[in-house]
Amino acid sequence: MQIIAWIGVFAVLIVFIVIFIIASRSFSKRAKLKKEFYAKADRQRANMLKYKNADAGTLSVASAFELIEGLAAGVQEELSDSAAPNAAFLELPLWRRYAYAAYYFFSDSRIRLSGFFRSSGEPLLSAALECLEKTGAEEYLALIRSEYEMLDDNNDAVSVEEPKIAAWDEAYAKLDPAPLAERVKNVILCAKNEA
């Protein structure tokens, strides 16, 4: 009888230890995600302030990803106050729409190119595609166009084929996004100069 009681105590102790370990890991993971979130928000705010009223010289030598993020953060701040964000987005100058759409394109396609097309809708998709097309970066554009055509909800002529999407995602993941980002930055700055 005493052995059964000790086995019961031992079993409860093991369950307690397992629950404690799981809870500790969950807390650590949540703390890490929270820290990353605040670091990202601080970085975006700093970039927004850095490029908000920057002159043409500062903008032209800026890191492409940093500039796109900073400009997009400014747009996001403006759109967050709007009752109709899509309508407000369409009223923005073209270069600001490009910056905002480009930020989400690079963020969402970082893991998989299809991630952007699966998570974005209009008018963001059109603005991103228009901006990307102006880069002339055919190595990237061939994959981008293929995925867009296949994942476009309004395109009944093409069926979704997951193996093709996976292959395009894999091919895109092998490309360095930095040259495309630099070209996107130039498109944004040209549109800004024309405004």
PDB file of N, CA and C in Angstrom, residues 105-186:
ATOM      1  N   PHE A 105       5.347  43.572 -49.470  1.00  0.00           N
ATOM      2  CA  PHE A 105       5.846  42.551 -50.390  1.00  0.00           C
ATOM      3  C   PHE A 105       7.107  41.905 -49.815  1.00  0.00           C
ATOM      4  N   PHE A 106       8.074  42.706 -49.422  1.00  0.00           N
ATOM      5  CA  PHE A 106       9.330  42.149 -48.908  1.00  0.00           C
ATOM      6  C   PHE A 106       9.128  41.423 -47.577  1.00  0.00           C
ATOM      7  N   SER A 107       8.265  41.941 -46.729  1.00  0.00           N
ATOM      8  CA  SER A 107       8.003  41.291 -45.435  1.00  0.00           C
ATOM      9  C   SER A 107       7.333  39.934 -45.620  1.00  0.00           C
ATOM     10  N   ASP A 108       6.298  39.898 -46.441  1.00  0.00           N
ATOM     11  CA  ASP A 108       5.517  38.668 -46.605  1.00  0.00           C
ATOM     12  C   ASP A 108       6.201  37.638 -47.485  1.00  0.00           C
ATOM     13  N   SER A 109       7.047  38.073 -48.407  1.00  0.00           N
ATOM     14  CA  SER A 109       7.707  37.125 -49.310  1.00  0.00           C
ATOM     15  C   SER A 109       9.046  36.640 -48.756  1.00  0.00           C
ATOM     16  N   ARG A 110       9.417  37.143 -47.586  1.00  0.00           N
ATOM     17  CA  ARG A 110      10.697  36.746 -46.990  1.00  0.00           C
ATOM     18  C   ARG A 110      10.759  35.243 -46.756  1.00  0.00           C
ATOM     19  N   ILE A 111       9.675  34.650 -46.304  1.00  0.00           N
ATOM     20  CA  ILE A 111       9.634  33.209 -46.060  1.00  0.00           C
ATOM     21  C   ILE A 111       9.236  32.470 -47.335  1.00  0.00           C
ATOM     22  N   ARG A 112       8.146  32.924 -47.954  1.00  0.00           N
ATOM     23  CA  ARG A 112       7.672  32.332 -49.216  1.00  0.00           C
ATOM     24  C   ARG A 112       7.067  33.439 -50.060  1.00  0.00           C
ATOM     25  N   LEU A 113       7.393  33.442 -51.335  1.00  0.00           N
ATOM     26  CA  LEU A 113       6.819  34.425 -52.250  1.00  0.00           C
ATOM     27  C   LEU A 113       5.300  34.352 -52.227  1.00  0.00           C
ATOM     28  N   SER A 114       4.771  33.149 -52.181  1.00  0.00           N
ATOM     29  CA  SER A 114       3.312  32.982 -52.178  1.00  0.00           C
ATOM     30  C   SER A 114       2.671  33.582 -50.933  1.00  0.00           C
ATOM     31  N   GLY A 115       3.446  33.769 -49.882  1.00  0.00           N
ATOM     32  CA  GLY A 115       2.924  34.371 -48.656  1.00  0.00           C
ATOM     33  C   GLY A 115       2.343  35.749 -48.909  1.00  0.00           C
ATOM     34  N   PHE A 116       2.993  36.517 -49.774  1.00  0.00           N
ATOM     35  CA  PHE A 116       2.485  37.850 -50.083  1.00  0.00           C
ATOM     36  C   PHE A 116       1.150  37.768 -50.809  1.00  0.00           C
ATOM     37  N   PHE A 117       1.068  36.910 -51.814  1.00  0.00           N
ATOM     38  CA  PHE A 117      -0.160  36.823 -52.611  1.00  0.00           C
ATOM     39  C   PHE A 117      -1.314  36.198 -51.840  1.00  0.00           C
ATOM     40  N   ARG A 118      -0.996  35.321 -50.912  1.00  0.00           N
ATOM     41  CA  ARG A 118      -2.051  34.689 -50.114  1.00  0.00           C
ATOM     42  C   ARG A 118      -2.578  35.614 -49.016  1.00  0.00           C
ATOM     43  N   SER A 119      -1.751  36.536 -48.547  1.00  0.00           N
ATOM     44  CA  SER A 119      -2.172  37.372 -47.418  1.00  0.00           C
ATOM     45  C   SER A 119      -2.566  38.792 -47.816  1.00  0.00           C
ATOM     46  N   SER A 120      -2.379  39.160 -49.072  1.00  0.00           N
ATOM     47  CA  SER A 120      -2.666  40.535 -49.492  1.00  0.00           C
ATOM     48  C   SER A 120      -3.862  40.593 -50.428  1.00  0.00           C
ATOM     49  N   GLY A 121      -4.513  41.724 -50.403  1.00  0.00           N
ATOM     50  CA  GLY A 121      -5.645  41.967 -51.296  1.00  0.00           C
ATOM     51  C   GLY A 121      -5.491  43.325 -51.957  1.00  0.00           C
ATOM     52  N   GLU A 122      -6.524  43.717 -52.623  1.00  0.00           N
ATOM     53  CA  GLU A 122      -6.518  45.024 -53.291  1.00  0.00           C
ATOM     54  C   GLU A 122      -6.788  46.124 -52.270  1.00  0.00           C
ATOM     55  N   PRO A 123      -6.234  47.284 -52.447  1.00  0.00           N
ATOM     56  CA  PRO A 123      -5.435  47.782 -53.557  1.00  0.00           C
ATOM     57  C   PRO A 123      -3.933  47.545 -53.397  1.00  0.00           C
ATOM     58  N   LEU A 124      -3.539  46.861 -52.339  1.00  0.00           N
ATOM     59  CA  LEU A 124      -2.120  46.632 -52.072  1.00  0.00           C
ATOM     60  C   LEU A 124      -1.461  45.808 -53.177  1.00  0.00           C
ATOM     61  N   LEU A 125      -2.130  44.757 -53.627  1.00  0.00           N
ATOM     62  CA  LEU A 125      -1.565  43.896 -54.672  1.00  0.00           C
ATOM     63  C   LEU A 125      -1.246  44.678 -55.937  1.00  0.00           C
ATOM     64  N   SER A 126      -2.186  45.460 -56.407  1.00  0.00           N
ATOM     65  CA  SER A 126      -1.974  46.224 -57.643  1.00  0.00           C
ATOM     66  C   SER A 126      -0.825  47.206 -57.505  1.00  0.00           C
ATOM     67  N   ALA A 127      -0.748  47.879 -56.364  1.00  0.00           N
ATOM     68  CA  ALA A 127       0.330  48.846 -56.149  1.00  0.00           C
ATOM     69  C   ALA A 127       1.685  48.148 -56.121  1.00  0.00           C
ATOM     70  N   ALA A 128       1.758  47.009 -55.456  1.00  0.00           N
ATOM     71  CA  ALA A 128       3.018  46.269 -55.389  1.00  0.00           C
ATOM     72  C   ALA A 128       3.438  45.787 -56.766  1.00  0.00           C
ATOM     73  N   LEU A 129       2.502  45.210 -57.504  1.00  0.00           N
ATOM     74  CA  LEU A 129       2.839  44.684 -58.829  1.00  0.00           C
ATOM     75  C   LEU A 129       3.239  45.797 -59.788  1.00  0.00           C
ATOM     76  N   GLU A 130       2.556  46.912 -59.726  1.00  0.00           N
ATOM     77  CA  GLU A 130       2.901  48.054 -60.589  1.00  0.00           C
ATOM     78  C   GLU A 130       4.325  48.527 -60.277  1.00  0.00           C
ATOM     79  N   CYS A 131       4.633  48.645 -59.005  1.00  0.00           N
ATOM     80  CA  CYS A 131       5.974  49.071 -58.584  1.00  0.00           C
ATOM     81  C   CYS A 131       7.029  48.060 -59.021  1.00  0.00           C
ATOM     82  N   LEU A 132       6.776  46.780 -58.769  1.00  0.00           N
ATOM     83  CA  LEU A 132       7.738  45.738 -59.127  1.00  0.00           C
ATOM     84  C   LEU A 132       7.955  45.668 -60.635  1.00  0.00           C
ATOM     85  N   GLU A 133       6.894  45.821 -61.413  1.00  0.00           N
ATOM     86  CA  GLU A 133       7.027  45.791 -62.877  1.00  0.00           C
ATOM     87  C   GLU A 133       7.957  46.897 -63.365  1.00  0.00           C
ATOM     88  N   LYS A 134       7.911  48.052 -62.710  1.00  0.00           N
ATOM     89  CA  LYS A 134       8.747  49.177 -63.130  1.00  0.00           C
ATOM     90  C   LYS A 134      10.227  48.958 -62.848  1.00  0.00           C
ATOM     91  N   THR A 135      10.552  47.934 -62.050  1.00  0.00           N
ATOM     92  CA  THR A 135      11.968  47.671 -61.778  1.00  0.00           C
ATOM     93  C   THR A 135      12.662  47.035 -62.968  1.00  0.00           C
ATOM     94  N   GLY A 136      11.911  46.319 -63.801  1.00  0.00           N
ATOM     95  CA  GLY A 136      12.506  45.622 -64.937  1.00  0.00           C
ATOM     96  C   GLY A 136      13.367  44.435 -64.535  1.00  0.00           C
ATOM     97  N   ALA A 137      13.253  43.994 -63.307  1.00  0.00           N
ATOM     98  CA  ALA A 137      14.077  42.892 -62.777  1.00  0.00           C
ATOM     99  C   ALA A 137      13.462  41.557 -63.199  1.00  0.00           C
ATOM    100  N   GLU A 138      13.678  41.159 -64.439  1.00  0.00           N
ATOM    101  CA  GLU A 138      13.011  39.989 -65.024  1.00  0.00           C
ATOM    102  C   GLU A 138      13.263  38.693 -64.263  1.00  0.00           C
ATOM    103  N   GLU A 139      14.436  38.525 -63.700  1.00  0.00           N
ATOM    104  CA  GLU A 139      14.745  37.303 -62.952  1.00  0.00           C
ATOM    105  C   GLU A 139      13.739  37.106 -61.813  1.00  0.00           C
ATOM    106  N   TYR A 140      13.357  38.185 -61.176  1.00  0.00           N
ATOM    107  CA  TYR A 140      12.382  38.154 -60.089  1.00  0.00           C
ATOM    108  C   TYR A 140      10.954  38.171 -60.649  1.00  0.00           C
ATOM    109  N   LEU A 141      10.746  39.024 -61.650  1.00  0.00           N
ATOM    110  CA  LEU A 141       9.401  39.259 -62.169  1.00  0.00           C
ATOM    111  C   LEU A 141       8.768  38.019 -62.780  1.00  0.00           C
ATOM    112  N   ALA A 142       9.563  37.154 -63.396  1.00  0.00           N
ATOM    113  CA  ALA A 142       8.999  35.937 -63.989  1.00  0.00           C
ATOM    114  C   ALA A 142       8.314  35.093 -62.914  1.00  0.00           C
ATOM    115  N   LEU A 143       8.950  34.961 -61.765  1.00  0.00           N
ATOM    116  CA  LEU A 143       8.374  34.197 -60.658  1.00  0.00           C
ATOM    117  C   LEU A 143       7.194  34.929 -60.035  1.00  0.00           C
ATOM    118  N   ILE A 144       7.338  36.225 -59.867  1.00  0.00           N
ATOM    119  CA  ILE A 144       6.273  37.040 -59.261  1.00  0.00           C
ATOM    120  C   ILE A 144       5.014  36.988 -60.123  1.00  0.00           C
ATOM    121  N   ARG A 145       5.173  37.172 -61.421  1.00  0.00           N
ATOM    122  CA  ARG A 145       4.017  37.133 -62.328  1.00  0.00           C
ATOM    123  C   ARG A 145       3.339  35.765 -62.295  1.00  0.00           C
ATOM    124  N   SER A 146       4.164  34.703 -62.334  1.00  0.00           N
ATOM    125  CA  SER A 146       3.609  33.343 -62.342  1.00  0.00           C
ATOM    126  C   SER A 146       2.760  33.087 -61.110  1.00  0.00           C
ATOM    127  N   GLU A 147       3.288  33.459 -59.948  1.00  0.00           N
ATOM    128  CA  GLU A 147       2.530  33.229 -58.710  1.00  0.00           C
ATOM    129  C   GLU A 147       1.291  34.119 -58.645  1.00  0.00           C
ATOM    130  N   TYR A 148       1.426  35.355 -59.089  1.00  0.00           N
ATOM    131  CA  TYR A 148       0.270  36.255 -59.064  1.00  0.00           C
ATOM    132  C   TYR A 148      -0.855  35.692 -59.925  1.00  0.00           C
ATOM    133  N   GLU A 149      -0.524  35.270 -61.142  1.00  0.00           N
ATOM    134  CA  GLU A 149      -1.547  34.736 -62.048  1.00  0.00           C
ATOM    135  C   GLU A 149      -2.227  33.509 -61.454  1.00  0.00           C
ATOM    136  N   MET A 150      -1.445  32.649 -60.802  1.00  0.00           N
ATOM    137  CA  MET A 150      -2.021  31.426 -60.258  1.00  0.00           C
ATOM    138  C   MET A 150      -2.840  31.685 -58.988  1.00  0.00           C
ATOM    139  N   LEU A 151      -2.440  32.661 -58.198  1.00  0.00           N
ATOM    140  CA  LEU A 151      -3.114  32.910 -56.925  1.00  0.00           C
ATOM    141  C   LEU A 151      -4.125  34.053 -56.980  1.00  0.00           C
ATOM    142  N   ASP A 152      -4.312  34.645 -58.158  1.00  0.00           N
ATOM    143  CA  ASP A 152      -5.280  35.726 -58.329  1.00  0.00           C
ATOM    144  C   ASP A 152      -6.691  35.146 -58.255  1.00  0.00           C
ATOM    145  N   ASP A 153      -7.452  35.581 -57.271  1.00  0.00           N
ATOM    146  CA  ASP A 153      -8.826  35.098 -57.080  1.00  0.00           C
ATOM    147  C   ASP A 153      -9.735  35.413 -58.270  1.00  0.00           C
ATOM    148  N   ASN A 154      -9.377  36.427 -59.026  1.00  0.00           N
ATOM    149  CA  ASN A 154     -10.207  36.838 -60.157  1.00  0.00           C
ATOM    150  C   ASN A 154      -9.801  36.189 -61.472  1.00  0.00           C
ATOM    151  N   ASN A 155      -8.790  35.322 -61.436  1.00  0.00           N
ATOM    152  CA  ASN A 155      -8.302  34.680 -62.649  1.00  0.00           C
ATOM    153  C   ASN A 155      -8.824  33.247 -62.707  1.00  0.00           C
ATOM    154  N   ASP A 156      -9.908  33.052 -63.440  1.00  0.00           N
ATOM    155  CA  ASP A 156     -10.496  31.719 -63.568  1.00  0.00           C
ATOM    156  C   ASP A 156      -9.806  30.871 -64.625  1.00  0.00           C
ATOM    157  N   ALA A 157      -8.917  31.475 -65.405  1.00  0.00           N
ATOM    158  CA  ALA A 157      -8.244  30.757 -66.492  1.00  0.00           C
ATOM    159  C   ALA A 157      -7.108  29.863 -65.984  1.00  0.00           C
ATOM    160  N   VAL A 158      -6.651  30.122 -64.763  1.00  0.00           N
ATOM    161  CA  VAL A 158      -5.518  29.362 -64.219  1.00  0.00           C
ATOM    162  C   VAL A 158      -5.940  28.689 -62.919  1.00  0.00           C
ATOM    163  N   SER A 159      -5.688  27.398 -62.833  1.00  0.00           N
ATOM    164  CA  SER A 159      -5.982  26.648 -61.610  1.00  0.00           C
ATOM    165  C   SER A 159      -4.786  26.709 -60.671  1.00  0.00           C
ATOM    166  N   VAL A 160      -5.063  26.654 -59.381  1.00  0.00           N
ATOM    167  CA  VAL A 160      -4.000  26.649 -58.386  1.00  0.00           C
ATOM    168  C   VAL A 160      -3.355  25.268 -58.365  1.00  0.00           C
ATOM    169  N   GLU A 161      -2.051  25.251 -58.589  1.00  0.00           N
ATOM    170  CA  GLU A 161      -1.289  24.008 -58.560  1.00  0.00           C
ATOM    171  C   GLU A 161      -0.199  24.162 -57.497  1.00  0.00           C
ATOM    172  N   GLU A 162      -0.430  23.580 -56.350  1.00  0.00           N
ATOM    173  CA  GLU A 162       0.481  23.748 -55.212  1.00  0.00           C
ATOM    174  C   GLU A 162       1.923  23.308 -55.515  1.00  0.00           C
ATOM    175  N   PRO A 163       2.155  22.217 -56.279  1.00  0.00           N
ATOM    176  CA  PRO A 163       3.548  21.861 -56.588  1.00  0.00           C
ATOM    177  C   PRO A 163       4.286  22.963 -57.364  1.00  0.00           C
ATOM    178  N   LYS A 164       3.586  23.616 -58.298  1.00  0.00           N
ATOM    179  CA  LYS A 164       4.209  24.713 -59.048  1.00  0.00           C
ATOM    180  C   LYS A 164       4.507  25.890 -58.115  1.00  0.00           C
ATOM    181  N   ILE A 165       3.547  26.197 -57.256  1.00  0.00           N
ATOM    182  CA  ILE A 165       3.748  27.305 -56.316  1.00  0.00           C
ATOM    183  C   ILE A 165       4.941  27.006 -55.407  1.00  0.00           C
ATOM    184  N   ALA A 166       5.031  25.781 -54.932  1.00  0.00           N
ATOM    185  CA  ALA A 166       6.161  25.397 -54.071  1.00  0.00           C
ATOM    186  C   ALA A 166       7.484  25.531 -54.818  1.00  0.00           C
ATOM    187  N   ALA A 167       7.499  25.145 -56.087  1.00  0.00           N
ATOM    188  CA  ALA A 167       8.731  25.249 -56.886  1.00  0.00           C
ATOM    189  C   ALA A 167       9.107  26.711 -57.100  1.00  0.00           C
ATOM    190  N   TRP A 168       8.120  27.558 -57.385  1.00  0.00           N
ATOM    191  CA  TRP A 168       8.395  28.989 -57.565  1.00  0.00           C
ATOM    192  C   TRP A 168       8.848  29.623 -56.257  1.00  0.00           C
ATOM    193  N   ASP A 169       8.219  29.223 -55.164  1.00  0.00           N
ATOM    194  CA  ASP A 169       8.645  29.722 -53.842  1.00  0.00           C
ATOM    195  C   ASP A 169      10.108  29.378 -53.592  1.00  0.00           C
ATOM    196  N   GLU A 170      10.457  28.141 -53.900  1.00  0.00           N
ATOM    197  CA  GLU A 170      11.835  27.679 -53.686  1.00  0.00           C
ATOM    198  C   GLU A 170      12.811  28.445 -54.576  1.00  0.00           C
ATOM    199  N   ALA A 171      12.438  28.651 -55.835  1.00  0.00           N
ATOM    200  CA  ALA A 171      13.304  29.393 -56.755  1.00  0.00           C
ATOM    201  C   ALA A 171      13.470  30.840 -56.292  1.00  0.00           C
ATOM    202  N   TYR A 172      12.391  31.445 -55.831  1.00  0.00           N
ATOM    203  CA  TYR A 172      12.460  32.829 -55.362  1.00  0.00           C
ATOM    204  C   TYR A 172      13.316  32.928 -54.102  1.00  0.00           C
ATOM    205  N   ALA A 173      13.210  31.945 -53.219  1.00  0.00           N
ATOM    206  CA  ALA A 173      13.973  31.963 -51.961  1.00  0.00           C
ATOM    207  C   ALA A 173      15.477  31.934 -52.217  1.00  0.00           C
ATOM    208  N   LYS A 174      15.887  31.424 -53.368  1.00  0.00           N
ATOM    209  CA  LYS A 174      17.317  31.355 -53.699  1.00  0.00           C
ATOM    210  C   LYS A 174      17.853  32.690 -54.207  1.00  0.00           C
ATOM    211  N   LEU A 175      16.953  33.602 -54.551  1.00  0.00           N
ATOM    212  CA  LEU A 175      17.366  34.917 -55.054  1.00  0.00           C
ATOM    213  C   LEU A 175      17.636  35.864 -53.892  1.00  0.00           C
ATOM    214  N   ASP A 176      18.633  36.703 -54.058  1.00  0.00           N
ATOM    215  CA  ASP A 176      18.943  37.725 -53.057  1.00  0.00           C
ATOM    216  C   ASP A 176      17.946  38.871 -53.226  1.00  0.00           C
ATOM    217  N   PRO A 177      17.180  39.220 -52.198  1.00  0.00           N
ATOM    218  CA  PRO A 177      16.191  40.293 -52.348  1.00  0.00           C
ATOM    219  C   PRO A 177      16.806  41.698 -52.402  1.00  0.00           C
ATOM    220  N   ALA A 178      18.076  41.841 -52.016  1.00  0.00           N
ATOM    221  CA  ALA A 178      18.686  43.171 -51.936  1.00  0.00           C
ATOM    222  C   ALA A 178      18.727  43.902 -53.285  1.00  0.00           C
ATOM    223  N   PRO A 179      19.135  43.248 -54.391  1.00  0.00           N
ATOM    224  CA  PRO A 179      19.120  43.977 -55.668  1.00  0.00           C
ATOM    225  C   PRO A 179      17.721  44.421 -56.092  1.00  0.00           C
ATOM    226  N   LEU A 180      16.722  43.590 -55.834  1.00  0.00           N
ATOM    227  CA  LEU A 180      15.344  43.968 -56.160  1.00  0.00           C
ATOM    228  C   LEU A 180      14.911  45.142 -55.286  1.00  0.00           C
ATOM    229  N   ALA A 181      15.257  45.102 -54.003  1.00  0.00           N
ATOM    230  CA  ALA A 181      14.906  46.202 -53.098  1.00  0.00           C
ATOM    231  C   ALA A 181      15.550  47.510 -53.549  1.00  0.00           C
ATOM    232  N   GLU A 182      16.779  47.443 -54.031  1.00  0.00           N
ATOM    233  CA  GLU A 182      17.461  48.642 -54.520  1.00  0.00           C
ATOM    234  C   GLU A 182      16.736  49.208 -55.741  1.00  0.00           C
ATOM    235  N   ARG A 183      16.293  48.338 -56.628  1.00  0.00           N
ATOM    236  CA  ARG A 183      15.545  48.795 -57.800  1.00  0.00           C
ATOM    237  C   ARG A 183      14.195  49.382 -57.389  1.00  0.00           C
ATOM    238  N   VAL A 184      13.552  48.751 -56.412  1.00  0.00           N
ATOM    239  CA  VAL A 184      12.276  49.268 -55.908  1.00  0.00           C
ATOM    240  C   VAL A 184      12.484  50.651 -55.292  1.00  0.00           C
ATOM    241  N   LYS A 185      13.552  50.805 -54.540  1.00  0.00           N
ATOM    242  CA  LYS A 185      13.867  52.118 -53.954  1.00  0.00           C
ATOM    243  C   LYS A 185      13.990  53.170 -55.052  1.00  0.00           C
ATOM    244  N   ASN A 186      14.665  52.831 -56.146  1.00  0.00           N
ATOM    245  CA  ASN A 186      14.821  53.780 -57.253  1.00  0.00           C
ATOM    246  C   ASN A 186      13.490  54.121 -57.898  1.00  0.00           C
TER     247      ASN A 186
END
